[in-house]
Amino acid sequence: MARKGRSTIIPLRYILVDAGPLIALFDRDDSYHQLVLDYIKTFNGKLITTWPVLTEALHMLGFHVNAQLDLLTWVERNGVQIYEMSSDVIPDIKTYFDKYRNIEADLADISLLVAADQMNVTQILTIDRDFNIYRMPDGEYLHNVLQY
């Protein structure tokens, strides 16, 4: 028999978000728009990204100021939270740049790897196939939650 007044605590789920899904979400003509929108509508947890990822997404949405403003408004409303990094992570960033020099990894992707390691997050929302190559320090891949 269950005790009255007791509740089950469900741990909050965190997922990292790459630039591609952010772009798709705010560009209705993007081929991944509906897929990303459907996923986010059903997701129950916290979406996390980094400043380099947000910068990349805003740059790629540069064709339409309203799309940029909509993305920034969504960030303001905590649709996605920005994971803050200090300069203390520069050695980690350098290590990843060196490790993935042959595939020309960019700062946005590497910032997500660093955030994943620091936050102990194992899942990512991405359309970037490079995340099939990147590995965390423990040798594991980030699991892409977006099935396409």
mmCIF file with all atom_site columns, C-alpha atoms in Angstrom:
data_model
loop_
_atom_site.group_PDB
_atom_site.id
_atom_site.type_symbol
_atom_site.label_atom_id
_atom_site.label_alt_id
_atom_site.label_comp_id
_atom_site.label_asym_id
_atom_site.label_entity_id
_atom_site.label_seq_id
_atom_site.pdbx_PDB_ins_code
_atom_site.Cartn_x
_atom_site.Cartn_y
_atom_site.Cartn_z
_atom_site.occupancy
_atom_site.B_iso_or_equiv
_atom_site.pdbx_formal_charge
_atom_site.auth_seq_id
_atom_site.auth_comp_id
_atom_site.auth_asym_id
_atom_site.auth_atom_id
_atom_site.pdbx_PDB_model_num
ATOM 1   C CA . MET A 1 1   ? 0.000  0.000  0.000   1.00 0.00 ? 1   MET A CA 1
ATOM 2   C CA . ALA A 1 2   ? 1.379  3.420  -0.965  1.00 0.00 ? 2   ALA A CA 1
ATOM 3   C CA . ARG A 1 3   ? 1.864  5.937  1.771   1.00 0.00 ? 3   ARG A CA 1
ATOM 4   C CA . LYS A 1 4   ? -0.102 9.134  1.567   1.00 0.00 ? 4   LYS A CA 1
ATOM 5   C CA . GLY A 1 5   ? 1.857  12.310 1.177   1.00 0.00 ? 5   GLY A CA 1
ATOM 6   C CA . ARG A 1 6   ? 4.873  10.681 -0.484  1.00 0.00 ? 6   ARG A CA 1
ATOM 7   C CA . SER A 1 7   ? 5.782  11.539 -4.012  1.00 0.00 ? 7   SER A CA 1
ATOM 8   C CA . THR A 1 8   ? 8.260  10.086 -6.406  1.00 0.00 ? 8   THR A CA 1
ATOM 9   C CA . ILE A 1 9   ? 11.010 12.482 -7.368  1.00 0.00 ? 9   ILE A CA 1
ATOM 10  C CA . ILE A 1 10  ? 11.789 12.243 -11.047 1.00 0.00 ? 10  ILE A CA 1
ATOM 11  C CA . PRO A 1 11  ? 15.210 13.633 -11.938 1.00 0.00 ? 11  PRO A CA 1
ATOM 12  C CA . LEU A 1 12  ? 15.155 16.500 -14.400 1.00 0.00 ? 12  LEU A CA 1
ATOM 13  C CA . ARG A 1 13  ? 16.305 15.515 -17.876 1.00 0.00 ? 13  ARG A CA 1
ATOM 14  C CA . TYR A 1 14  ? 18.882 17.722 -19.586 1.00 0.00 ? 14  TYR A CA 1
ATOM 15  C CA . ILE A 1 15  ? 19.598 17.639 -23.296 1.00 0.00 ? 15  ILE A CA 1
ATOM 16  C CA . LEU A 1 16  ? 22.158 19.706 -25.162 1.00 0.00 ? 16  LEU A CA 1
ATOM 17  C CA . VAL A 1 17  ? 20.985 21.507 -28.300 1.00 0.00 ? 17  VAL A CA 1
ATOM 18  C CA . ASP A 1 18  ? 23.173 22.107 -31.342 1.00 0.00 ? 18  ASP A CA 1
ATOM 19  C CA . ALA A 1 19  ? 22.774 24.990 -33.807 1.00 0.00 ? 19  ALA A CA 1
ATOM 20  C CA . GLY A 1 20  ? 21.028 22.942 -36.518 1.00 0.00 ? 20  GLY A CA 1
ATOM 21  C CA . PRO A 1 21  ? 17.852 22.285 -34.526 1.00 0.00 ? 21  PRO A CA 1
ATOM 22  C CA . LEU A 1 22  ? 17.764 25.916 -33.340 1.00 0.00 ? 22  LEU A CA 1
ATOM 23  C CA . ILE A 1 23  ? 17.969 27.094 -36.940 1.00 0.00 ? 23  ILE A CA 1
ATOM 24  C CA . ALA A 1 24  ? 15.325 24.578 -38.037 1.00 0.00 ? 24  ALA A CA 1
ATOM 25  C CA . LEU A 1 25  ? 12.993 25.589 -35.232 1.00 0.00 ? 25  LEU A CA 1
ATOM 26  C CA . PHE A 1 26  ? 12.967 29.237 -36.308 1.00 0.00 ? 26  PHE A CA 1
ATOM 27  C CA . ASP A 1 27  ? 13.154 28.725 -40.092 1.00 0.00 ? 27  ASP A CA 1
ATOM 28  C CA . ARG A 1 28  ? 9.846  27.276 -41.252 1.00 0.00 ? 28  ARG A CA 1
ATOM 29  C CA . ASP A 1 29  ? 11.373 26.460 -44.647 1.00 0.00 ? 29  ASP A CA 1
ATOM 30  C CA . ASP A 1 30  ? 14.082 24.276 -43.113 1.00 0.00 ? 30  ASP A CA 1
ATOM 31  C CA . SER A 1 31  ? 13.632 20.591 -43.978 1.00 0.00 ? 31  SER A CA 1
ATOM 32  C CA . TYR A 1 32  ? 14.015 19.662 -40.281 1.00 0.00 ? 32  TYR A CA 1
ATOM 33  C CA . HIS A 1 33  ? 11.580 22.301 -38.982 1.00 0.00 ? 33  HIS A CA 1
ATOM 34  C CA . GLN A 1 34  ? 8.617  20.006 -38.298 1.00 0.00 ? 34  GLN A CA 1
ATOM 35  C CA . LEU A 1 35  ? 10.746 17.194 -36.884 1.00 0.00 ? 35  LEU A CA 1
ATOM 36  C CA . VAL A 1 36  ? 12.451 19.533 -34.404 1.00 0.00 ? 36  VAL A CA 1
ATOM 37  C CA . LEU A 1 37  ? 9.190  21.284 -33.532 1.00 0.00 ? 37  LEU A CA 1
ATOM 38  C CA . ASP A 1 38  ? 7.453  17.961 -32.837 1.00 0.00 ? 38  ASP A CA 1
ATOM 39  C CA . TYR A 1 39  ? 10.328 16.796 -30.629 1.00 0.00 ? 39  TYR A CA 1
ATOM 40  C CA . ILE A 1 40  ? 10.446 19.995 -28.592 1.00 0.00 ? 40  ILE A CA 1
ATOM 41  C CA . LYS A 1 41  ? 6.668  20.024 -28.116 1.00 0.00 ? 41  LYS A CA 1
ATOM 42  C CA . THR A 1 42  ? 6.826  16.607 -26.448 1.00 0.00 ? 42  THR A CA 1
ATOM 43  C CA . PHE A 1 43  ? 10.122 17.025 -24.573 1.00 0.00 ? 43  PHE A CA 1
ATOM 44  C CA . ASN A 1 44  ? 9.870  17.256 -20.807 1.00 0.00 ? 44  ASN A CA 1
ATOM 45  C CA . GLY A 1 45  ? 13.078 18.622 -19.348 1.00 0.00 ? 45  GLY A CA 1
ATOM 46  C CA . LYS A 1 46  ? 15.641 21.370 -19.853 1.00 0.00 ? 46  LYS A CA 1
ATOM 47  C CA . LEU A 1 47  ? 17.256 22.216 -23.155 1.00 0.00 ? 47  LEU A CA 1
ATOM 48  C CA . ILE A 1 48  ? 20.807 23.527 -22.793 1.00 0.00 ? 48  ILE A CA 1
ATOM 49  C CA . THR A 1 49  ? 23.085 25.191 -25.329 1.00 0.00 ? 49  THR A CA 1
ATOM 50  C CA . THR A 1 50  ? 26.195 27.371 -25.330 1.00 0.00 ? 50  THR A CA 1
ATOM 51  C CA . TRP A 1 51  ? 27.035 30.878 -26.494 1.00 0.00 ? 51  TRP A CA 1
ATOM 52  C CA . PRO A 1 52  ? 29.057 29.614 -29.494 1.00 0.00 ? 52  PRO A CA 1
ATOM 53  C CA . VAL A 1 53  ? 26.052 27.521 -30.598 1.00 0.00 ? 53  VAL A CA 1
ATOM 54  C CA . LEU A 1 54  ? 23.673 30.454 -30.207 1.00 0.00 ? 54  LEU A CA 1
ATOM 55  C CA . THR A 1 55  ? 26.085 32.679 -32.147 1.00 0.00 ? 55  THR A CA 1
ATOM 56  C CA . GLU A 1 56  ? 26.226 30.149 -34.990 1.00 0.00 ? 56  GLU A CA 1
ATOM 57  C CA . ALA A 1 57  ? 22.440 29.785 -35.093 1.00 0.00 ? 57  ALA A CA 1
ATOM 58  C CA . LEU A 1 58  ? 21.882 33.555 -35.128 1.00 0.00 ? 58  LEU A CA 1
ATOM 59  C CA . HIS A 1 59  ? 24.452 33.938 -37.904 1.00 0.00 ? 59  HIS A CA 1
ATOM 60  C CA . MET A 1 60  ? 22.758 31.259 -40.007 1.00 0.00 ? 60  MET A CA 1
ATOM 61  C CA . LEU A 1 61  ? 19.365 32.913 -39.424 1.00 0.00 ? 61  LEU A CA 1
ATOM 62  C CA . GLY A 1 62  ? 20.840 36.216 -40.615 1.00 0.00 ? 62  GLY A CA 1
ATOM 63  C CA . PHE A 1 63  ? 18.588 36.221 -43.670 1.00 0.00 ? 63  PHE A CA 1
ATOM 64  C CA . HIS A 1 64  ? 15.626 37.111 -41.491 1.00 0.00 ? 64  HIS A CA 1
ATOM 65  C CA . VAL A 1 65  ? 15.856 39.454 -38.507 1.00 0.00 ? 65  VAL A CA 1
ATOM 66  C CA . ASN A 1 66  ? 12.467 38.315 -37.185 1.00 0.00 ? 66  ASN A CA 1
ATOM 67  C CA . ALA A 1 67  ? 13.743 34.727 -36.949 1.00 0.00 ? 67  ALA A CA 1
ATOM 68  C CA . GLN A 1 68  ? 16.782 35.968 -35.011 1.00 0.00 ? 68  GLN A CA 1
ATOM 69  C CA . LEU A 1 69  ? 14.578 37.992 -32.673 1.00 0.00 ? 69  LEU A CA 1
ATOM 70  C CA . ASP A 1 70  ? 12.239 35.038 -32.179 1.00 0.00 ? 70  ASP A CA 1
ATOM 71  C CA . LEU A 1 71  ? 15.169 32.808 -31.203 1.00 0.00 ? 71  LEU A CA 1
ATOM 72  C CA . LEU A 1 72  ? 16.471 35.407 -28.749 1.00 0.00 ? 72  LEU A CA 1
ATOM 73  C CA . THR A 1 73  ? 12.997 35.813 -27.254 1.00 0.00 ? 73  THR A CA 1
ATOM 74  C CA . TRP A 1 74  ? 12.788 32.036 -26.825 1.00 0.00 ? 74  TRP A CA 1
ATOM 75  C CA . VAL A 1 75  ? 16.117 32.116 -24.973 1.00 0.00 ? 75  VAL A CA 1
ATOM 76  C CA . GLU A 1 76  ? 14.828 34.958 -22.761 1.00 0.00 ? 76  GLU A CA 1
ATOM 77  C CA . ARG A 1 77  ? 11.787 32.843 -21.908 1.00 0.00 ? 77  ARG A CA 1
ATOM 78  C CA . ASN A 1 78  ? 13.999 29.867 -20.986 1.00 0.00 ? 78  ASN A CA 1
ATOM 79  C CA . GLY A 1 79  ? 13.023 27.790 -24.010 1.00 0.00 ? 79  GLY A CA 1
ATOM 80  C CA . VAL A 1 80  ? 16.701 26.919 -24.014 1.00 0.00 ? 80  VAL A CA 1
ATOM 81  C CA . GLN A 1 81  ? 19.203 27.817 -21.330 1.00 0.00 ? 81  GLN A CA 1
ATOM 82  C CA . ILE A 1 82  ? 22.733 29.001 -21.999 1.00 0.00 ? 82  ILE A CA 1
ATOM 83  C CA . TYR A 1 83  ? 25.444 27.022 -20.229 1.00 0.00 ? 83  TYR A CA 1
ATOM 84  C CA . GLU A 1 84  ? 28.037 29.524 -19.066 1.00 0.00 ? 84  GLU A CA 1
ATOM 85  C CA . MET A 1 85  ? 31.699 28.645 -19.470 1.00 0.00 ? 85  MET A CA 1
ATOM 86  C CA . SER A 1 86  ? 34.701 30.430 -18.053 1.00 0.00 ? 86  SER A CA 1
ATOM 87  C CA . SER A 1 87  ? 38.169 30.683 -19.530 1.00 0.00 ? 87  SER A CA 1
ATOM 88  C CA . ASP A 1 88  ? 39.065 27.718 -17.306 1.00 0.00 ? 88  ASP A CA 1
ATOM 89  C CA . VAL A 1 89  ? 37.749 25.418 -20.058 1.00 0.00 ? 89  VAL A CA 1
ATOM 90  C CA . ILE A 1 90  ? 40.227 26.644 -22.678 1.00 0.00 ? 90  ILE A CA 1
ATOM 91  C CA . PRO A 1 91  ? 42.592 23.682 -22.079 1.00 0.00 ? 91  PRO A CA 1
ATOM 92  C CA . ASP A 1 92  ? 39.662 21.298 -22.691 1.00 0.00 ? 92  ASP A CA 1
ATOM 93  C CA . ILE A 1 93  ? 38.664 23.208 -25.827 1.00 0.00 ? 93  ILE A CA 1
ATOM 94  C CA . LYS A 1 94  ? 42.249 23.041 -27.114 1.00 0.00 ? 94  LYS A CA 1
ATOM 95  C CA . THR A 1 95  ? 42.345 19.294 -26.446 1.00 0.00 ? 95  THR A CA 1
ATOM 96  C CA . TYR A 1 96  ? 39.187 18.734 -28.511 1.00 0.00 ? 96  TYR A CA 1
ATOM 97  C CA . PHE A 1 97  ? 40.431 20.981 -31.348 1.00 0.00 ? 97  PHE A CA 1
ATOM 98  C CA . ASP A 1 98  ? 43.635 18.969 -31.476 1.00 0.00 ? 98  ASP A CA 1
ATOM 99  C CA . LYS A 1 99  ? 41.839 15.626 -31.271 1.00 0.00 ? 99  LYS A CA 1
ATOM 100 C CA . TYR A 1 100 ? 39.403 16.485 -34.090 1.00 0.00 ? 100 TYR A CA 1
ATOM 101 C CA . ARG A 1 101 ? 41.702 18.554 -36.296 1.00 0.00 ? 101 ARG A CA 1
ATOM 102 C CA . ASN A 1 102 ? 41.117 16.213 -39.270 1.00 0.00 ? 102 ASN A CA 1
ATOM 103 C CA . ILE A 1 103 ? 37.370 16.879 -39.368 1.00 0.00 ? 103 ILE A CA 1
ATOM 104 C CA . GLU A 1 104 ? 37.750 20.607 -38.706 1.00 0.00 ? 104 GLU A CA 1
ATOM 105 C CA . ALA A 1 105 ? 35.541 20.694 -35.627 1.00 0.00 ? 105 ALA A CA 1
ATOM 106 C CA . ASP A 1 106 ? 34.146 24.132 -34.854 1.00 0.00 ? 106 ASP A CA 1
ATOM 107 C CA . LEU A 1 107 ? 33.904 25.959 -31.544 1.00 0.00 ? 107 LEU A CA 1
ATOM 108 C CA . ALA A 1 108 ? 30.133 25.462 -31.343 1.00 0.00 ? 108 ALA A CA 1
ATOM 109 C CA . ASP A 1 109 ? 30.471 21.663 -31.462 1.00 0.00 ? 109 ASP A CA 1
ATOM 110 C CA . ILE A 1 110 ? 33.419 21.618 -29.095 1.00 0.00 ? 110 ILE A CA 1
ATOM 111 C CA . SER A 1 111 ? 31.612 23.853 -26.613 1.00 0.00 ? 111 SER A CA 1
ATOM 112 C CA . LEU A 1 112 ? 28.820 21.267 -26.489 1.00 0.00 ? 112 LEU A CA 1
ATOM 113 C CA . LEU A 1 113 ? 31.330 18.489 -25.795 1.00 0.00 ? 113 LEU A CA 1
ATOM 114 C CA . VAL A 1 114 ? 32.822 20.509 -22.942 1.00 0.00 ? 114 VAL A CA 1
ATOM 115 C CA . ALA A 1 115 ? 29.362 21.313 -21.553 1.00 0.00 ? 115 ALA A CA 1
ATOM 116 C CA . ALA A 1 116 ? 28.357 17.642 -21.777 1.00 0.00 ? 116 ALA A CA 1
ATOM 117 C CA . ASP A 1 117 ? 31.457 16.599 -19.878 1.00 0.00 ? 117 ASP A CA 1
ATOM 118 C CA . GLN A 1 118 ? 31.076 19.267 -17.193 1.00 0.00 ? 118 GLN A CA 1
ATOM 119 C CA . MET A 1 119 ? 27.343 18.690 -16.714 1.00 0.00 ? 119 MET A CA 1
ATOM 120 C CA . ASN A 1 120 ? 27.482 14.904 -17.141 1.00 0.00 ? 120 ASN A CA 1
ATOM 121 C CA . VAL A 1 121 ? 24.891 15.127 -19.930 1.00 0.00 ? 121 VAL A CA 1
ATOM 122 C CA . THR A 1 122 ? 24.788 12.210 -22.362 1.00 0.00 ? 122 THR A CA 1
ATOM 123 C CA . GLN A 1 123 ? 22.132 13.300 -24.871 1.00 0.00 ? 123 GLN A CA 1
ATOM 124 C CA . ILE A 1 124 ? 22.087 15.873 -27.644 1.00 0.00 ? 124 ILE A CA 1
ATOM 125 C CA . LEU A 1 125 ? 19.547 17.268 -30.085 1.00 0.00 ? 125 LEU A CA 1
ATOM 126 C CA . THR A 1 126 ? 21.433 17.649 -33.359 1.00 0.00 ? 126 THR A CA 1
ATOM 127 C CA . ILE A 1 127 ? 21.284 17.137 -37.099 1.00 0.00 ? 127 ILE A CA 1
ATOM 128 C CA . ASP A 1 128 ? 25.090 17.263 -37.342 1.00 0.00 ? 128 ASP A CA 1
ATOM 129 C CA . ARG A 1 129 ? 26.570 13.885 -38.232 1.00 0.00 ? 129 ARG A CA 1
ATOM 130 C CA . ASP A 1 130 ? 29.918 14.896 -36.712 1.00 0.00 ? 130 ASP A CA 1
ATOM 131 C CA . PHE A 1 131 ? 28.430 13.939 -33.358 1.00 0.00 ? 131 PHE A CA 1
ATOM 132 C CA . ASN A 1 132 ? 28.620 10.334 -34.611 1.00 0.00 ? 132 ASN A CA 1
ATOM 133 C CA . ILE A 1 133 ? 32.404 10.827 -34.521 1.00 0.00 ? 133 ILE A CA 1
ATOM 134 C CA . TYR A 1 134 ? 32.969 12.909 -31.402 1.00 0.00 ? 134 TYR A CA 1
ATOM 135 C CA . ARG A 1 135 ? 33.612 11.003 -28.192 1.00 0.00 ? 135 ARG A CA 1
ATOM 136 C CA . MET A 1 136 ? 33.496 12.043 -24.596 1.00 0.00 ? 136 MET A CA 1
ATOM 137 C CA . PRO A 1 137 ? 36.565 11.521 -22.346 1.00 0.00 ? 137 PRO A CA 1
ATOM 138 C CA . ASP A 1 138 ? 35.105 8.164  -21.221 1.00 0.00 ? 138 ASP A CA 1
ATOM 139 C CA . GLY A 1 139 ? 34.993 7.013  -24.861 1.00 0.00 ? 139 GLY A CA 1
ATOM 140 C CA . GLU A 1 140 ? 31.209 7.226  -25.168 1.00 0.00 ? 140 GLU A CA 1
ATOM 141 C CA . TYR A 1 141 ? 29.275 9.125  -27.820 1.00 0.00 ? 141 TYR A CA 1
ATOM 142 C CA . LEU A 1 142 ? 26.578 11.649 -27.054 1.00 0.00 ? 142 LEU A CA 1
ATOM 143 C CA . HIS A 1 143 ? 23.235 10.019 -27.839 1.00 0.00 ? 143 HIS A CA 1
ATOM 144 C CA . ASN A 1 144 ? 21.314 11.943 -30.500 1.00 0.00 ? 144 ASN A CA 1
ATOM 145 C CA . VAL A 1 145 ? 17.672 12.098 -29.417 1.00 0.00 ? 145 VAL A CA 1
ATOM 146 C CA . LEU A 1 146 ? 16.530 13.324 -32.833 1.00 0.00 ? 146 LEU A CA 1
ATOM 147 C CA . GLN A 1 147 ? 15.662 10.359 -35.028 1.00 0.00 ? 147 GLN A CA 1
ATOM 148 C CA . TYR A 1 148 ? 15.797 11.281 -38.710 1.00 0.00 ? 148 TYR A CA 1
#
